[in-house]
Amino acid sequence: MFAVFEKSIAKAPEELHLSSVVGRPALKSRGEIADLYRSWRPESVLYSLSNGNFMALSNEVGTPLSSPRSIVVMDDIFCLFSGALDNTCDLRRFYGLPRLATEAMIIVEAYKVLRDRAPYPPDQVVKSLDGKFAFVLFDSRASVVFLARDSDGFVPLHWGTAADGSLICSDDPKLFSAVCGDCYTPFPPGFHFCCFAGCMFISGNGLISYDHPLHKIKSMTREDDAGNINAVIFQVDLYTRLPSIPRTGSAANWASAAAVMADEEL
């Protein structure tokens, strides 16, 4: 799977740009990146989105460990999914989906519930996913990008930035190398307490650990033999806690209303 989003939609962590200083090809526009992808994977399904953004899926198997991939479009929401969920039956019942609903459809419905009426923060939504997975979701109406990866990092997912600051996501490092050279890094799970912690990224909220949502995620740079930064590794910071868990949708509205009521009572 492969996706490119403009900087105004998916503002990547500032640290991610550090790995894009050296060795990047001269590709600058999302259109150029899309053309290169088509030349590499002409059999792919490619969705051209607004302003040159795009999402694409190729089912070409690169290695014996390649995970199953799927794509779904529902209610102007695009979702690329790689891997498998072990609790699909439970999730279908929870979200009221039919028996044949795929993992990608479950992710879309979970996002819609989170966006529209969820009474809990987004980390709870991703934490309920049991399995080995990575997904990239784009809500074209709300211009929101949502991506996550399982806690063990079993399913590959890489991210980086193009020359114009666009966010690039893919599970194929060969494709990534064609666009960014060596300037990309695995999407975390971060490292916490001698174990891995799953992470997610949401437009407006940034990078969050859904296993440890109250802890900040910090970055560590990796240098090549010449001393140039060629990757940034993100990990959970045990010693830094966040003041609160970011909320979205009705949950955020409810929190705002509660704060107003508290002020009025005072």
PDB file of C-alpha atoms in Angstrom:
ATOM      1  CA  MET A   1       0.000   0.000   0.000  1.00  0.00           C
ATOM      2  CA  PHE A   2       1.105   3.539  -0.725  1.00  0.00           C
ATOM      3  CA  ALA A   3      -0.343   6.952   0.212  1.00  0.00           C
ATOM      4  CA  VAL A   4       0.746  10.571  -0.142  1.00  0.00           C
ATOM      5  CA  PHE A   5      -0.912  13.524   1.635  1.00  0.00           C
ATOM      6  CA  GLU A   6      -0.136  17.220   1.455  1.00  0.00           C
ATOM      7  CA  LYS A   7       1.378  18.900   4.490  1.00  0.00           C
ATOM      8  CA  SER A   8      -1.743  20.950   5.279  1.00  0.00           C
ATOM      9  CA  ILE A   9      -3.755  17.730   5.738  1.00  0.00           C
ATOM     10  CA  ALA A  10      -1.211  15.520   7.475  1.00  0.00           C
ATOM     11  CA  LYS A  11       1.409  17.577   9.251  1.00  0.00           C
ATOM     12  CA  ALA A  12       4.133  15.092  10.101  1.00  0.00           C
ATOM     13  CA  PRO A  13       6.168  15.422  13.319  1.00  0.00           C
ATOM     14  CA  GLU A  14       8.922  17.987  12.837  1.00  0.00           C
ATOM     15  CA  GLU A  15      11.528  15.359  13.701  1.00  0.00           C
ATOM     16  CA  LEU A  16      10.508  13.288  10.700  1.00  0.00           C
ATOM     17  CA  HIS A  17      11.805  16.009   8.370  1.00  0.00           C
ATOM     18  CA  LEU A  18      15.314  15.559   9.801  1.00  0.00           C
ATOM     19  CA  SER A  19      15.693  12.300   7.911  1.00  0.00           C
ATOM     20  CA  SER A  20      14.873  14.017   4.622  1.00  0.00           C
ATOM     21  CA  VAL A  21      17.852  16.338   4.345  1.00  0.00           C
ATOM     22  CA  VAL A  22      20.322  14.091   2.557  1.00  0.00           C
ATOM     23  CA  GLY A  23      19.940  11.629  -0.306  1.00  0.00           C
ATOM     24  CA  ARG A  24      16.457  12.572  -1.455  1.00  0.00           C
ATOM     25  CA  PRO A  25      15.642  12.331  -5.173  1.00  0.00           C
ATOM     26  CA  ALA A  26      14.593  15.460  -7.022  1.00  0.00           C
ATOM     27  CA  LEU A  27      10.889  14.577  -6.852  1.00  0.00           C
ATOM     28  CA  LYS A  28       8.963  17.550  -5.489  1.00  0.00           C
ATOM     29  CA  SER A  29       5.304  17.233  -6.406  1.00  0.00           C
ATOM     30  CA  ARG A  30       2.751  14.635  -5.417  1.00  0.00           C
ATOM     31  CA  GLY A  31       1.945  14.255  -9.113  1.00  0.00           C
ATOM     32  CA  GLU A  32       5.523  13.195  -9.857  1.00  0.00           C
ATOM     33  CA  ILE A  33       5.384  10.684  -7.031  1.00  0.00           C
ATOM     34  CA  ALA A  34       2.092   9.279  -8.367  1.00  0.00           C
ATOM     35  CA  ASP A  35       3.572   8.931 -11.865  1.00  0.00           C
ATOM     36  CA  LEU A  36       6.583   7.087 -10.477  1.00  0.00           C
ATOM     37  CA  TYR A  37       4.339   4.771  -8.489  1.00  0.00           C
ATOM     38  CA  ARG A  38       2.282   3.951 -11.610  1.00  0.00           C
ATOM     39  CA  SER A  39       5.458   3.071 -13.479  1.00  0.00           C
ATOM     40  CA  TRP A  40       6.517   0.715 -10.682  1.00  0.00           C
ATOM     41  CA  ARG A  41       3.111  -0.842 -10.023  1.00  0.00           C
ATOM     42  CA  PRO A  42       0.976  -0.486 -13.195  1.00  0.00           C
ATOM     43  CA  GLU A  43      -1.443  -3.171 -11.951  1.00  0.00           C
ATOM     44  CA  SER A  44      -2.307  -1.210  -8.796  1.00  0.00           C
ATOM     45  CA  VAL A  45      -5.624   0.290  -7.788  1.00  0.00           C
ATOM     46  CA  LEU A  46      -4.965   4.031  -7.411  1.00  0.00           C
ATOM     47  CA  TYR A  47      -7.374   6.649  -6.082  1.00  0.00           C
ATOM     48  CA  SER A  48      -6.576  10.218  -7.081  1.00  0.00           C
ATOM     49  CA  LEU A  49      -7.788  12.521  -4.316  1.00  0.00           C
ATOM     50  CA  SER A  50      -8.059  16.310  -4.187  1.00  0.00           C
ATOM     51  CA  ASN A  51      -4.980  18.548  -4.559  1.00  0.00           C
ATOM     52  CA  GLY A  52      -2.776  15.766  -5.889  1.00  0.00           C
ATOM     53  CA  ASN A  53      -3.092  13.482  -2.870  1.00  0.00           C
ATOM     54  CA  PHE A  54      -3.497   9.796  -3.644  1.00  0.00           C
ATOM     55  CA  MET A  55      -3.818   6.331  -2.137  1.00  0.00           C
ATOM     56  CA  ALA A  56      -2.877   3.116  -3.932  1.00  0.00           C
ATOM     57  CA  LEU A  57      -2.864  -0.602  -3.330  1.00  0.00           C
ATOM     58  CA  SER A  58      -0.871  -3.341  -5.016  1.00  0.00           C
ATOM     59  CA  ASN A  59      -1.395  -7.003  -4.147  1.00  0.00           C
ATOM     60  CA  GLU A  60       1.930  -8.021  -5.642  1.00  0.00           C
ATOM     61  CA  VAL A  61       3.650 -10.234  -3.105  1.00  0.00           C
ATOM     62  CA  GLY A  62       7.193  -9.070  -2.403  1.00  0.00           C
ATOM     63  CA  THR A  63       8.263 -11.578   0.254  1.00  0.00           C
ATOM     64  CA  PRO A  64       6.939 -14.809   1.771  1.00  0.00           C
ATOM     65  CA  LEU A  65       5.935 -12.784   4.870  1.00  0.00           C
ATOM     66  CA  SER A  66       3.876 -10.213   2.969  1.00  0.00           C
ATOM     67  CA  SER A  67       0.538  -9.623   4.681  1.00  0.00           C
ATOM     68  CA  PRO A  68      -2.875  -9.675   2.977  1.00  0.00           C
ATOM     69  CA  ARG A  69      -3.931  -6.204   1.824  1.00  0.00           C
ATOM     70  CA  SER A  70      -7.286  -4.652   1.064  1.00  0.00           C
ATOM     71  CA  ILE A  71      -8.830  -1.291   0.253  1.00  0.00           C
ATOM     72  CA  VAL A  72     -12.344   0.008   0.843  1.00  0.00           C
ATOM     73  CA  VAL A  73     -14.175   3.264   0.138  1.00  0.00           C
ATOM     74  CA  MET A  74     -17.222   4.058   2.301  1.00  0.00           C
ATOM     75  CA  ASP A  75     -18.966   7.404   2.745  1.00  0.00           C
ATOM     76  CA  ASP A  76     -16.014   9.309   1.219  1.00  0.00           C
ATOM     77  CA  ILE A  77     -13.607   7.539   3.590  1.00  0.00           C
ATOM     78  CA  PHE A  78     -10.702   5.622   2.026  1.00  0.00           C
ATOM     79  CA  CYS A  79      -8.925   2.890   3.978  1.00  0.00           C
ATOM     80  CA  LEU A  80      -5.872   0.798   3.109  1.00  0.00           C
ATOM     81  CA  PHE A  81      -5.458  -2.221   5.398  1.00  0.00           C
ATOM     82  CA  SER A  82      -2.623  -4.730   5.650  1.00  0.00           C
ATOM     83  CA  GLY A  83      -2.603  -7.772   7.925  1.00  0.00           C
ATOM     84  CA  ALA A  84      -5.438  -9.494   9.790  1.00  0.00           C
ATOM     85  CA  LEU A  85      -7.553  -8.987  12.906  1.00  0.00           C
ATOM     86  CA  ASP A  86      -8.160 -11.932  15.230  1.00  0.00           C
ATOM     87  CA  ASN A  87     -11.341 -10.500  16.766  1.00  0.00           C
ATOM     88  CA  THR A  88     -13.277  -9.574  13.617  1.00  0.00           C
ATOM     89  CA  CYS A  89     -16.436 -11.372  14.800  1.00  0.00           C
ATOM     90  CA  ASP A  90     -16.526  -9.422  18.048  1.00  0.00           C
ATOM     91  CA  LEU A  91     -15.827  -6.130  16.264  1.00  0.00           C
ATOM     92  CA  ARG A  92     -18.562  -6.767  13.677  1.00  0.00           C
ATOM     93  CA  ARG A  93     -21.086  -7.298  16.446  1.00  0.00           C
ATOM     94  CA  PHE A  94     -19.870  -4.268  18.389  1.00  0.00           C
ATOM     95  CA  TYR A  95     -20.155  -1.922  15.409  1.00  0.00           C
ATOM     96  CA  GLY A  96     -23.309  -3.534  13.999  1.00  0.00           C
ATOM     97  CA  LEU A  97     -21.670  -4.686  10.759  1.00  0.00           C
ATOM     98  CA  PRO A  98     -22.703  -7.628   8.568  1.00  0.00           C
ATOM     99  CA  ARG A  99     -20.972 -10.989   8.778  1.00  0.00           C
ATOM    100  CA  LEU A 100     -18.980 -10.414   5.579  1.00  0.00           C
ATOM    101  CA  ALA A 101     -17.533  -7.052   6.643  1.00  0.00           C
ATOM    102  CA  THR A 102     -13.776  -6.947   6.026  1.00  0.00           C
ATOM    103  CA  GLU A 103     -11.071  -5.601   8.313  1.00  0.00           C
ATOM    104  CA  ALA A 104     -10.882  -2.390   6.270  1.00  0.00           C
ATOM    105  CA  MET A 105     -14.653  -1.903   6.659  1.00  0.00           C
ATOM    106  CA  ILE A 106     -14.321  -2.392  10.419  1.00  0.00           C
ATOM    107  CA  ILE A 107     -11.613   0.281  10.577  1.00  0.00           C
ATOM    108  CA  VAL A 108     -13.810   2.736   8.656  1.00  0.00           C
ATOM    109  CA  GLU A 109     -16.792   2.104  10.940  1.00  0.00           C
ATOM    110  CA  ALA A 110     -14.617   2.421  14.048  1.00  0.00           C
ATOM    111  CA  TYR A 111     -13.312   5.750  12.773  1.00  0.00           C
ATOM    112  CA  LYS A 112     -16.846   6.996  12.020  1.00  0.00           C
ATOM    113  CA  VAL A 113     -17.995   6.127  15.535  1.00  0.00           C
ATOM    114  CA  LEU A 114     -14.949   7.891  16.952  1.00  0.00           C
ATOM    115  CA  ARG A 115     -15.509  10.933  14.768  1.00  0.00           C
ATOM    116  CA  ASP A 116     -19.243  11.293  15.258  1.00  0.00           C
ATOM    117  CA  ARG A 117     -20.267  10.023  18.672  1.00  0.00           C
ATOM    118  CA  ALA A 118     -17.514   8.267  20.591  1.00  0.00           C
ATOM    119  CA  PRO A 119     -17.550   8.879  24.356  1.00  0.00           C
ATOM    120  CA  TYR A 120     -13.911   7.805  24.675  1.00  0.00           C
ATOM    121  CA  PRO A 121     -10.529   8.915  23.303  1.00  0.00           C
ATOM    122  CA  PRO A 122      -9.086   7.481  20.051  1.00  0.00           C
ATOM    123  CA  ASP A 123      -6.516   5.287  21.774  1.00  0.00           C
ATOM    124  CA  GLN A 124      -9.353   3.066  23.037  1.00  0.00           C
ATOM    125  CA  VAL A 125     -10.562   2.473  19.484  1.00  0.00           C
ATOM    126  CA  VAL A 126      -7.193   1.223  18.222  1.00  0.00           C
ATOM    127  CA  LYS A 127      -6.470  -0.701  21.415  1.00  0.00           C
ATOM    128  CA  SER A 128      -9.564  -2.820  20.766  1.00  0.00           C
ATOM    129  CA  LEU A 129      -8.009  -4.163  17.542  1.00  0.00           C
ATOM    130  CA  ASP A 130      -6.508  -7.587  18.243  1.00  0.00           C
ATOM    131  CA  GLY A 131      -4.117  -8.833  15.576  1.00  0.00           C
ATOM    132  CA  LYS A 132      -1.212  -7.966  13.323  1.00  0.00           C
ATOM    133  CA  PHE A 133      -2.079  -4.958  11.212  1.00  0.00           C
ATOM    134  CA  ALA A 134      -1.256  -1.601   9.724  1.00  0.00           C
ATOM    135  CA  PHE A 135      -3.737   0.781   8.133  1.00  0.00           C
ATOM    136  CA  VAL A 136      -3.923   4.195   6.487  1.00  0.00           C
ATOM    137  CA  LEU A 137      -7.313   5.955   6.484  1.00  0.00           C
ATOM    138  CA  PHE A 138      -8.317   9.237   4.859  1.00  0.00           C
ATOM    139  CA  ASP A 139     -11.583  11.058   5.529  1.00  0.00           C
ATOM    140  CA  SER A 140     -11.964  13.216   2.412  1.00  0.00           C
ATOM    141  CA  ARG A 141     -14.822  15.275   3.855  1.00  0.00           C
ATOM    142  CA  ALA A 142     -13.057  16.196   7.083  1.00  0.00           C
ATOM    143  CA  SER A 143      -9.529  16.137   5.526  1.00  0.00           C
ATOM    144  CA  VAL A 144      -8.305  13.826   8.294  1.00  0.00           C
ATOM    145  CA  VAL A 145      -5.550  11.215   7.995  1.00  0.00           C
ATOM    146  CA  PHE A 146      -5.553   8.342  10.495  1.00  0.00           C
ATOM    147  CA  LEU A 147      -2.872   5.632  10.546  1.00  0.00           C
ATOM    148  CA  ALA A 148      -1.776   3.013  13.034  1.00  0.00           C
ATOM    149  CA  ARG A 149       0.279  -0.130  13.414  1.00  0.00           C
ATOM    150  CA  ASP A 150       0.080  -3.111  15.772  1.00  0.00           C
ATOM    151  CA  SER A 151       2.060  -3.043  19.006  1.00  0.00           C
ATOM    152  CA  ASP A 152       4.581  -5.680  17.886  1.00  0.00           C
ATOM    153  CA  GLY A 153       5.292  -3.989  14.571  1.00  0.00           C
ATOM    154  CA  PHE A 154       4.694  -7.305  12.792  1.00  0.00           C
ATOM    155  CA  VAL A 155       3.143  -5.728   9.686  1.00  0.00           C
ATOM    156  CA  PRO A 156       5.536  -3.317   7.925  1.00  0.00           C
ATOM    157  CA  LEU A 157       4.656   0.362   7.616  1.00  0.00           C
ATOM    158  CA  HIS A 158       7.115   3.149   6.765  1.00  0.00           C
ATOM    159  CA  TRP A 159       6.674   6.898   6.682  1.00  0.00           C
ATOM    160  CA  GLY A 160       8.643   9.925   5.588  1.00  0.00           C
ATOM    161  CA  THR A 161       8.297  13.282   3.888  1.00  0.00           C
ATOM    162  CA  ALA A 162       8.661  14.316   0.262  1.00  0.00           C
ATOM    163  CA  ALA A 163      10.602  17.366  -0.888  1.00  0.00           C
ATOM    164  CA  ASP A 164       7.469  19.547  -0.590  1.00  0.00           C
ATOM    165  CA  GLY A 165       6.737  18.350   2.960  1.00  0.00           C
ATOM    166  CA  SER A 166       4.033  15.871   1.946  1.00  0.00           C
ATOM    167  CA  LEU A 167       3.603  12.829   4.189  1.00  0.00           C
ATOM    168  CA  ILE A 168       4.347   9.501   2.496  1.00  0.00           C
ATOM    169  CA  CYS A 169       3.254   6.122   3.888  1.00  0.00           C
ATOM    170  CA  SER A 170       3.946   2.670   2.501  1.00  0.00           C
ATOM    171  CA  ASP A 171       4.505  -0.943   3.499  1.00  0.00           C
ATOM    172  CA  ASP A 172       6.987  -1.418   0.630  1.00  0.00           C
ATOM    173  CA  PRO A 173      10.509  -0.116   1.355  1.00  0.00           C
ATOM    174  CA  LYS A 174      11.535  -0.551  -2.297  1.00  0.00           C
ATOM    175  CA  LEU A 175       8.857   1.900  -3.402  1.00  0.00           C
ATOM    176  CA  PHE A 176       9.838   4.236  -0.621  1.00  0.00           C
ATOM    177  CA  SER A 177      13.474   4.165  -1.705  1.00  0.00           C
ATOM    178  CA  ALA A 178      12.463   5.198  -5.210  1.00  0.00           C
ATOM    179  CA  VAL A 179      10.742   8.299  -3.827  1.00  0.00           C
ATOM    180  CA  CYS A 180      12.811   9.245  -0.783  1.00  0.00           C
ATOM    181  CA  GLY A 181      16.127   7.480  -1.304  1.00  0.00           C
ATOM    182  CA  ASP A 182      17.196   6.254   2.121  1.00  0.00           C
ATOM    183  CA  CYS A 183      15.213   8.997   3.873  1.00  0.00           C
ATOM    184  CA  TYR A 184      12.405   7.112   5.533  1.00  0.00           C
ATOM    185  CA  THR A 185      11.819   5.389   8.846  1.00  0.00           C
ATOM    186  CA  PRO A 186       9.499   2.685  10.204  1.00  0.00           C
ATOM    187  CA  PHE A 187       6.239   3.932  11.619  1.00  0.00           C
ATOM    188  CA  PRO A 188       6.497   3.176  15.343  1.00  0.00           C
ATOM    189  CA  PRO A 189       5.579   1.041  17.665  1.00  0.00           C
ATOM    190  CA  GLY A 190       7.640   2.930  20.182  1.00  0.00           C
ATOM    191  CA  PHE A 191       9.805   1.313  22.836  1.00  0.00           C
ATOM    192  CA  HIS A 192       8.571   1.407  26.436  1.00  0.00           C
ATOM    193  CA  PHE A 193       9.661  -0.548  29.500  1.00  0.00           C
ATOM    194  CA  CYS A 194      11.645  -3.111  27.470  1.00  0.00           C
ATOM    195  CA  CYS A 195       8.587  -3.824  25.296  1.00  0.00           C
ATOM    196  CA  PHE A 196       6.985  -2.325  22.222  1.00  0.00           C
ATOM    197  CA  ALA A 197       4.025   0.056  22.361  1.00  0.00           C
ATOM    198  CA  GLY A 198       1.629   0.558  19.492  1.00  0.00           C
ATOM    199  CA  CYS A 199       1.271   4.031  17.974  1.00  0.00           C
ATOM    200  CA  MET A 200      -1.198   5.949  15.853  1.00  0.00           C
ATOM    201  CA  PHE A 201      -1.205   9.264  14.005  1.00  0.00           C
ATOM    202  CA  ILE A 202      -4.260  11.488  13.541  1.00  0.00           C
ATOM    203  CA  SER A 203      -4.377  14.854  11.789  1.00  0.00           C
ATOM    204  CA  GLY A 204      -4.562  17.541  14.445  1.00  0.00           C
ATOM    205  CA  ASN A 205      -3.527  15.223  17.294  1.00  0.00           C
ATOM    206  CA  GLY A 206      -0.173  14.052  15.969  1.00  0.00           C
ATOM    207  CA  LEU A 207       1.655  10.883  17.018  1.00  0.00           C
ATOM    208  CA  ILE A 208       0.230   9.082  20.076  1.00  0.00           C
ATOM    209  CA  SER A 209       0.929   5.757  21.760  1.00  0.00           C
ATOM    210  CA  TYR A 210      -2.394   3.965  22.135  1.00  0.00           C
ATOM    211  CA  ASP A 211      -0.858   1.565  24.665  1.00  0.00           C
ATOM    212  CA  HIS A 212       0.494   4.446  26.786  1.00  0.00           C
ATOM    213  CA  PRO A 213      -1.527   7.524  25.741  1.00  0.00           C
ATOM    214  CA  LEU A 214      -0.483   9.593  28.752  1.00  0.00           C
ATOM    215  CA  HIS A 215       3.215   9.354  27.910  1.00  0.00           C
ATOM    216  CA  LYS A 216       4.943  11.597  25.387  1.00  0.00           C
ATOM    217  CA  ILE A 217       6.648  10.116  22.333  1.00  0.00           C
ATOM    218  CA  LYS A 218      10.192  11.344  21.751  1.00  0.00           C
ATOM    219  CA  SER A 219      12.510  10.940  18.784  1.00  0.00           C
ATOM    220  CA  MET A 220      16.044   9.642  18.387  1.00  0.00           C
ATOM    221  CA  THR A 221      18.090  10.257  15.231  1.00  0.00           C
ATOM    222  CA  ARG A 222      20.116   7.620  13.396  1.00  0.00           C
ATOM    223  CA  GLU A 223      23.199   8.609  11.390  1.00  0.00           C
ATOM    224  CA  ASP A 224      24.996   6.906   8.513  1.00  0.00           C
ATOM    225  CA  ASP A 225      28.757   6.354   8.283  1.00  0.00           C
ATOM    226  CA  ALA A 226      29.240   9.922   7.020  1.00  0.00           C
ATOM    227  CA  GLY A 227      27.438  11.401  10.004  1.00  0.00           C
ATOM    228  CA  ASN A 228      24.314  12.361   8.056  1.00  0.00           C
ATOM    229  CA  ILE A 229      20.903  11.834   9.645  1.00  0.00           C
ATOM    230  CA  ASN A 230      19.089   9.187   7.604  1.00  0.00           C
ATOM    231  CA  ALA A 231      16.346   8.048   9.998  1.00  0.00           C
ATOM    232  CA  VAL A 232      14.405   9.089  13.061  1.00  0.00           C
ATOM    233  CA  ILE A 233      13.241   6.495  15.583  1.00  0.00           C
ATOM    234  CA  PHE A 234      10.242   7.335  17.777  1.00  0.00           C
ATOM    235  CA  GLN A 235       9.790   5.822  21.218  1.00  0.00           C
ATOM    236  CA  VAL A 236       7.614   6.308  24.284  1.00  0.00           C
ATOM    237  CA  ASP A 237       9.181   8.585  26.908  1.00  0.00           C
ATOM    238  CA  LEU A 238       8.726   6.958  30.302  1.00  0.00           C
ATOM    239  CA  TYR A 239       9.580  10.129  32.190  1.00  0.00           C
ATOM    240  CA  THR A 240       7.288  12.626  30.429  1.00  0.00           C
ATOM    241  CA  ARG A 241       3.517  12.537  30.861  1.00  0.00           C
ATOM    242  CA  LEU A 242       0.966  14.412  28.827  1.00  0.00           C
ATOM    243  CA  PRO A 243      -1.560  16.611  30.665  1.00  0.00           C
ATOM    244  CA  SER A 244      -4.572  14.969  28.958  1.00  0.00           C
ATOM    245  CA  ILE A 245      -5.662  12.585  26.216  1.00  0.00           C
ATOM    246  CA  PRO A 246      -6.712  14.347  22.984  1.00  0.00           C
ATOM    247  CA  ARG A 247     -10.423  13.942  22.232  1.00  0.00           C
ATOM    248  CA  THR A 248     -12.340  14.288  18.999  1.00  0.00           C
ATOM    249  CA  GLY A 249     -15.929  14.637  17.816  1.00  0.00           C
ATOM    250  CA  SER A 250     -18.745  14.639  20.338  1.00  0.00           C
ATOM    251  CA  ALA A 251     -16.330  13.713  23.112  1.00  0.00           C
ATOM    252  CA  ALA A 252     -14.514  17.003  22.604  1.00  0.00           C
ATOM    253  CA  ASN A 253     -17.824  18.879  22.472  1.00  0.00           C
ATOM    254  CA  TRP A 254     -18.942  17.213  25.685  1.00  0.00           C
ATOM    255  CA  ALA A 255     -15.690  18.154  27.417  1.00  0.00           C
ATOM    256  CA  SER A 256     -16.064  21.771  26.271  1.00  0.00           C
ATOM    257  CA  ALA A 257     -19.650  21.921  27.477  1.00  0.00           C
ATOM    258  CA  ALA A 258     -18.663  20.457  30.840  1.00  0.00           C
ATOM    259  CA  ALA A 259     -15.957  23.105  31.217  1.00  0.00           C
ATOM    260  CA  VAL A 260     -18.460  25.890  30.452  1.00  0.00           C
ATOM    261  CA  MET A 261     -20.946  24.507  32.990  1.00  0.00           C
ATOM    262  CA  ALA A 262     -18.226  24.348  35.623  1.00  0.00           C
ATOM    263  CA  ASP A 263     -17.323  27.986  34.995  1.00  0.00           C
ATOM    264  CA  GLU A 264     -20.970  29.031  35.254  1.00  0.00           C
ATOM    265  CA  GLU A 265     -21.370  27.265  38.585  1.00  0.00           C
ATOM    266  CA  LEU A 266     -18.351  29.147  39.921  1.00  0.00           C
TER     267      LEU A 266
END
